[in-house]
mmCIF file of N, CA and C in Angstrom:
data_model
loop_
_atom_site.group_PDB
_atom_site.id
_atom_site.type_symbol
_atom_site.label_atom_id
_atom_site.label_comp_id
_atom_site.label_asym_id
_atom_site.label_seq_id
_atom_site.Cartn_x
_atom_site.Cartn_y
_atom_site.Cartn_z
ATOM 1 N N MET S 1 160.558 22.473 3.587
ATOM 2 C CA MET S 1 161.119 22.403 4.915
ATOM 3 C C MET S 1 161.235 20.925 5.287
ATOM 4 N N VAL S 2 162.366 20.568 5.831
ATOM 5 C CA VAL S 2 162.598 19.213 6.331
ATOM 6 C C VAL S 2 162.833 19.322 7.835
ATOM 7 N N THR S 3 162.086 18.551 8.610
ATOM 8 C CA THR S 3 162.234 18.552 10.061
ATOM 9 C C THR S 3 162.759 17.193 10.504
ATOM 10 N N VAL S 4 163.804 17.216 11.328
ATOM 11 C CA VAL S 4 164.416 15.991 11.819
ATOM 12 C C VAL S 4 164.548 16.111 13.332
ATOM 13 N N GLU S 5 164.125 15.079 14.039
ATOM 14 C CA GLU S 5 164.275 15.058 15.490
ATOM 15 C C GLU S 5 165.454 14.162 15.841
ATOM 16 N N LEU S 6 166.426 14.723 16.519
ATOM 17 C CA LEU S 6 167.628 13.992 16.914
ATOM 18 C C LEU S 6 167.902 14.260 18.389
ATOM 19 N N PRO S 7 167.125 13.657 19.275
ATOM 20 C CA PRO S 7 167.289 13.939 20.702
ATOM 21 C C PRO S 7 168.669 13.554 21.203
ATOM 22 N N GLY S 8 169.226 14.436 22.020
ATOM 23 C CA GLY S 8 170.534 14.180 22.613
ATOM 24 C C GLY S 8 171.715 14.515 21.722
ATOM 25 N N MET S 9 171.457 14.944 20.498
ATOM 26 C CA MET S 9 172.542 15.269 19.573
ATOM 27 C C MET S 9 172.916 16.742 19.699
ATOM 28 N N LYS S 10 174.200 17.029 19.538
ATOM 29 C CA LYS S 10 174.678 18.404 19.486
ATOM 30 C C LYS S 10 174.742 18.816 18.024
ATOM 31 N N LYS S 11 174.422 20.090 17.750
ATOM 32 C CA LYS S 11 174.374 20.528 16.357
ATOM 33 C C LYS S 11 175.716 20.386 15.654
ATOM 34 N N GLU S 12 176.814 20.485 16.396
ATOM 35 C CA GLU S 12 178.130 20.347 15.757
ATOM 36 C C GLU S 12 178.439 18.892 15.386
ATOM 37 N N ASP S 13 177.632 17.937 15.851
ATOM 38 C CA ASP S 13 177.823 16.525 15.512
ATOM 39 C C ASP S 13 176.931 16.071 14.357
ATOM 40 N N ILE S 14 176.214 17.015 13.741
ATOM 41 C CA ILE S 14 175.288 16.699 12.652
ATOM 42 C C ILE S 14 175.791 17.354 11.362
ATOM 43 N N ASP S 15 175.864 16.558 10.291
ATOM 44 C CA ASP S 15 176.282 17.065 8.984
ATOM 45 C C ASP S 15 175.063 17.118 8.065
ATOM 46 N N VAL S 16 174.914 18.237 7.349
ATOM 47 C CA VAL S 16 173.830 18.413 6.395
ATOM 48 C C VAL S 16 174.465 18.785 5.063
ATOM 49 N N SER S 17 174.074 18.059 3.986
ATOM 50 C CA SER S 17 174.638 18.372 2.669
ATOM 51 C C SER S 17 173.573 18.200 1.591
ATOM 52 N N LEU S 18 173.787 18.857 0.467
ATOM 53 C CA LEU S 18 172.888 18.789 -0.682
ATOM 54 C C LEU S 18 173.713 18.403 -1.892
ATOM 55 N N HIS S 19 173.263 17.351 -2.607
ATOM 56 C CA HIS S 19 173.991 16.907 -3.794
ATOM 57 C C HIS S 19 172.992 16.291 -4.783
ATOM 58 N N ASP S 20 172.963 16.849 -5.993
ATOM 59 C CA ASP S 20 172.085 16.357 -7.070
ATOM 60 C C ASP S 20 170.625 16.226 -6.638
ATOM 61 N N GLY S 21 170.115 17.224 -5.930
ATOM 62 C CA GLY S 21 168.714 17.231 -5.537
ATOM 63 C C GLY S 21 168.373 16.351 -4.347
ATOM 64 N N CYS S 22 169.380 15.834 -3.667
ATOM 65 C CA CYS S 22 169.154 14.996 -2.483
ATOM 66 C C CYS S 22 169.754 15.669 -1.258
ATOM 67 N N LEU S 23 168.974 15.761 -0.202
ATOM 68 C CA LEU S 23 169.424 16.327 1.063
ATOM 69 C C LEU S 23 169.849 15.175 1.966
ATOM 70 N N SER S 24 171.086 15.213 2.451
ATOM 71 C CA SER S 24 171.597 14.163 3.336
ATOM 72 C C SER S 24 171.862 14.734 4.718
ATOM 73 N N ILE S 25 171.426 14.002 5.723
ATOM 74 C CA ILE S 25 171.646 14.363 7.120
ATOM 75 C C ILE S 25 172.338 13.174 7.763
ATOM 76 N N SER S 26 173.503 13.429 8.368
ATOM 77 C CA SER S 26 174.252 12.322 8.966
ATOM 78 C C SER S 26 174.941 12.787 10.229
ATOM 79 N N GLY S 27 175.416 11.838 10.993
ATOM 80 C CA GLY S 27 176.121 12.153 12.217
ATOM 81 C C GLY S 27 176.479 10.887 12.954
ATOM 82 N N GLU S 28 176.983 11.091 14.141
ATOM 83 C CA GLU S 28 177.334 9.957 14.986
ATOM 84 C C GLU S 28 176.846 10.234 16.392
ATOM 85 N N ARG S 29 176.087 9.306 16.898
ATOM 86 C CA ARG S 29 175.533 9.435 18.240
ATOM 87 C C ARG S 29 176.506 8.796 19.227
ATOM 88 N N LYS S 30 176.882 9.586 20.237
ATOM 89 C CA LYS S 30 177.792 9.106 21.269
ATOM 90 C C LYS S 30 177.154 9.430 22.605
ATOM 91 N N GLY S 31 176.965 8.446 23.424
ATOM 92 C CA GLY S 31 176.370 8.758 24.714
ATOM 93 C C GLY S 31 176.222 7.540 25.582
ATOM 94 N N GLU S 32 176.110 7.802 26.853
ATOM 95 C CA GLU S 32 175.920 6.740 27.822
ATOM 96 C C GLU S 32 175.156 7.313 29.000
ATOM 97 N N GLU S 33 174.209 6.558 29.496
ATOM 98 C CA GLU S 33 173.423 6.995 30.646
ATOM 99 C C GLU S 33 173.523 5.919 31.716
ATOM 100 N N LYS S 34 173.831 6.346 32.923
ATOM 101 C CA LYS S 34 173.927 5.398 34.038
ATOM 102 C C LYS S 34 173.011 5.852 35.163
ATOM 103 N N LEU S 35 172.347 4.895 35.758
ATOM 104 C CA LEU S 35 171.497 5.149 36.917
ATOM 105 C C LEU S 35 171.915 4.166 37.989
ATOM 106 N N GLU S 36 172.361 4.705 39.090
ATOM 107 C CA GLU S 36 172.798 3.843 40.189
ATOM 108 C C GLU S 36 172.153 4.320 41.486
ATOM 109 N N ASN S 37 171.640 3.376 42.217
ATOM 110 C CA ASN S 37 171.226 3.638 43.589
ATOM 111 C C ASN S 37 171.419 2.334 44.363
ATOM 112 N N THR S 38 170.961 2.255 45.559
ATOM 113 C CA THR S 38 171.256 1.083 46.395
ATOM 114 C C THR S 38 170.583 -0.197 45.901
ATOM 115 N N GLU S 39 169.473 -0.091 45.171
ATOM 116 C CA GLU S 39 168.753 -1.281 44.736
ATOM 117 C C GLU S 39 168.834 -1.561 43.240
ATOM 118 N N VAL S 40 169.113 -0.540 42.447
ATOM 119 C CA VAL S 40 169.033 -0.692 40.990
ATOM 120 C C VAL S 40 170.288 -0.144 40.330
ATOM 121 N N TYR S 41 170.742 -0.856 39.309
ATOM 122 C CA TYR S 41 171.819 -0.344 38.455
ATOM 123 C C TYR S 41 171.355 -0.530 37.022
ATOM 124 N N ARG S 42 171.364 0.560 36.271
ATOM 125 C CA ARG S 42 170.956 0.494 34.869
ATOM 126 C C ARG S 42 171.933 1.311 34.048
ATOM 127 N N SER S 43 172.326 0.773 32.920
ATOM 128 C CA SER S 43 173.224 1.484 32.012
ATOM 129 C C SER S 43 172.677 1.354 30.597
ATOM 130 N N GLU S 44 172.521 2.482 29.912
ATOM 131 C CA GLU S 44 172.057 2.478 28.528
ATOM 132 C C GLU S 44 173.083 3.190 27.678
ATOM 133 N N ARG S 45 173.350 2.637 26.519
ATOM 134 C CA ARG S 45 174.304 3.258 25.596
ATOM 135 C C ARG S 45 173.630 3.482 24.262
ATOM 136 N N PHE S 46 173.797 4.673 23.754
ATOM 137 C CA PHE S 46 173.245 5.052 22.466
ATOM 138 C C PHE S 46 174.417 5.504 21.611
ATOM 139 N N PHE S 47 174.765 4.744 20.604
ATOM 140 C CA PHE S 47 175.883 5.170 19.779
ATOM 141 C C PHE S 47 175.760 4.577 18.390
ATOM 142 N N GLY S 48 176.485 5.145 17.477
ATOM 143 C CA GLY S 48 176.534 4.643 16.110
ATOM 144 C C GLY S 48 176.297 5.750 15.099
ATOM 145 N N ARG S 49 176.782 5.511 13.890
ATOM 146 C CA ARG S 49 176.595 6.463 12.801
ATOM 147 C C ARG S 49 175.209 6.290 12.198
ATOM 148 N N PHE S 50 174.681 7.383 11.675
ATOM 149 C CA PHE S 50 173.409 7.328 10.970
ATOM 150 C C PHE S 50 173.468 8.267 9.777
ATOM 151 N N GLN S 51 172.648 7.982 8.782
ATOM 152 C CA GLN S 51 172.526 8.861 7.623
ATOM 153 C C GLN S 51 171.158 8.654 7.009
ATOM 154 N N ARG S 52 170.512 9.745 6.691
ATOM 155 C CA ARG S 52 169.231 9.713 5.988
ATOM 156 C C ARG S 52 169.349 10.643 4.798
ATOM 157 N N THR S 53 168.834 10.191 3.662
ATOM 158 C CA THR S 53 168.855 10.999 2.453
ATOM 159 C C THR S 53 167.432 11.149 1.949
ATOM 160 N N VAL S 54 167.062 12.379 1.634
ATOM 161 C CA VAL S 54 165.721 12.701 1.158
ATOM 162 C C VAL S 54 165.856 13.324 -0.227
ATOM 163 N N THR S 55 165.131 12.767 -1.205
ATOM 164 C CA THR S 55 165.105 13.369 -2.539
ATOM 165 C C THR S 55 164.116 14.522 -2.503
ATOM 166 N N LEU S 56 164.590 15.703 -2.844
ATOM 167 C CA LEU S 56 163.744 16.897 -2.788
ATOM 168 C C LEU S 56 162.854 16.950 -4.035
ATOM 169 N N PRO S 57 161.610 17.389 -3.887
ATOM 170 C CA PRO S 57 160.667 17.379 -5.002
ATOM 171 C C PRO S 57 160.883 18.483 -6.042
ATOM 172 N N ALA S 58 161.709 19.466 -5.720
ATOM 173 C CA ALA S 58 161.945 20.583 -6.639
ATOM 174 C C ALA S 58 163.401 21.030 -6.522
ATOM 175 N N ALA S 59 163.839 21.767 -7.530
ATOM 176 C CA ALA S 59 165.213 22.290 -7.505
ATOM 177 C C ALA S 59 165.381 23.247 -6.325
ATOM 178 N N VAL S 60 166.553 23.199 -5.707
ATOM 179 C CA VAL S 60 166.839 24.026 -4.535
ATOM 180 C C VAL S 60 168.146 24.778 -4.786
ATOM 181 N N ALA S 61 168.167 26.056 -4.437
ATOM 182 C CA ALA S 61 169.399 26.847 -4.528
ATOM 183 C C ALA S 61 170.232 26.553 -3.285
ATOM 184 N N ALA S 62 171.330 25.837 -3.464
ATOM 185 C CA ALA S 62 172.158 25.407 -2.329
ATOM 186 C C ALA S 62 172.621 26.584 -1.475
ATOM 187 N N ALA S 63 172.873 27.724 -2.087
ATOM 188 C CA ALA S 63 173.364 28.887 -1.347
ATOM 189 C C ALA S 63 172.301 29.459 -0.403
ATOM 190 N N GLN S 64 171.042 29.113 -0.629
ATOM 191 C CA GLN S 64 169.959 29.669 0.198
ATOM 192 C C GLN S 64 169.488 28.713 1.289
ATOM 193 N N ILE S 65 170.131 27.571 1.421
ATOM 194 C CA ILE S 65 169.744 26.619 2.460
ATOM 195 C C ILE S 65 170.147 27.163 3.813
ATOM 196 N N LYS S 66 169.221 27.085 4.781
ATOM 197 C CA LYS S 66 169.496 27.511 6.147
ATOM 198 C C LYS S 66 169.256 26.341 7.075
ATOM 199 N N ARG S 67 170.068 26.264 8.092
ATOM 200 C CA ARG S 67 169.916 25.227 9.108
ATOM 201 C C ARG S 67 169.439 25.904 10.373
ATOM 202 N N ASN S 68 168.310 25.462 10.875
ATOM 203 C CA ASN S 68 167.723 26.033 12.074
ATOM 204 C C ASN S 68 167.671 24.940 13.132
ATOM 205 N N THR S 69 168.361 25.143 14.231
ATOM 206 C CA THR S 69 168.397 24.152 15.302
ATOM 207 C C THR S 69 167.546 24.633 16.454
ATOM 208 N N ARG S 70 166.610 23.788 16.871
ATOM 209 C CA ARG S 70 165.747 24.106 18.012
ATOM 210 C C ARG S 70 165.916 23.019 19.057
ATOM 211 N N THR S 71 165.685 23.384 20.281
ATOM 212 C CA THR S 71 165.692 22.391 21.350
ATOM 213 C C THR S 71 164.269 22.173 21.820
ATOM 214 N N ALA S 72 163.984 20.959 22.237
ATOM 215 C CA ALA S 72 162.641 20.652 22.745
ATOM 216 C C ALA S 72 162.444 21.286 24.104
ATOM 217 N N SER S 73 161.235 21.709 24.380
ATOM 218 C CA SER S 73 160.956 22.305 25.681
ATOM 219 C C SER S 73 159.910 21.528 26.416
#
């Protein structure tokens, strides 16, 4: 089992693939947060492509891979 935390990401923006015993997880983060009030203005931007590849310790049947998406509570 591989667990990845990607806060703020939508599952349709995440790609998961298996090739030659390596599991790759990639996507693109797009987002902007603004906070405005009479005294403070703050803007944060989170964006950019990412990719992580993990070499699996044993052979995996690609047809049996399942993707389970959970949200934090």
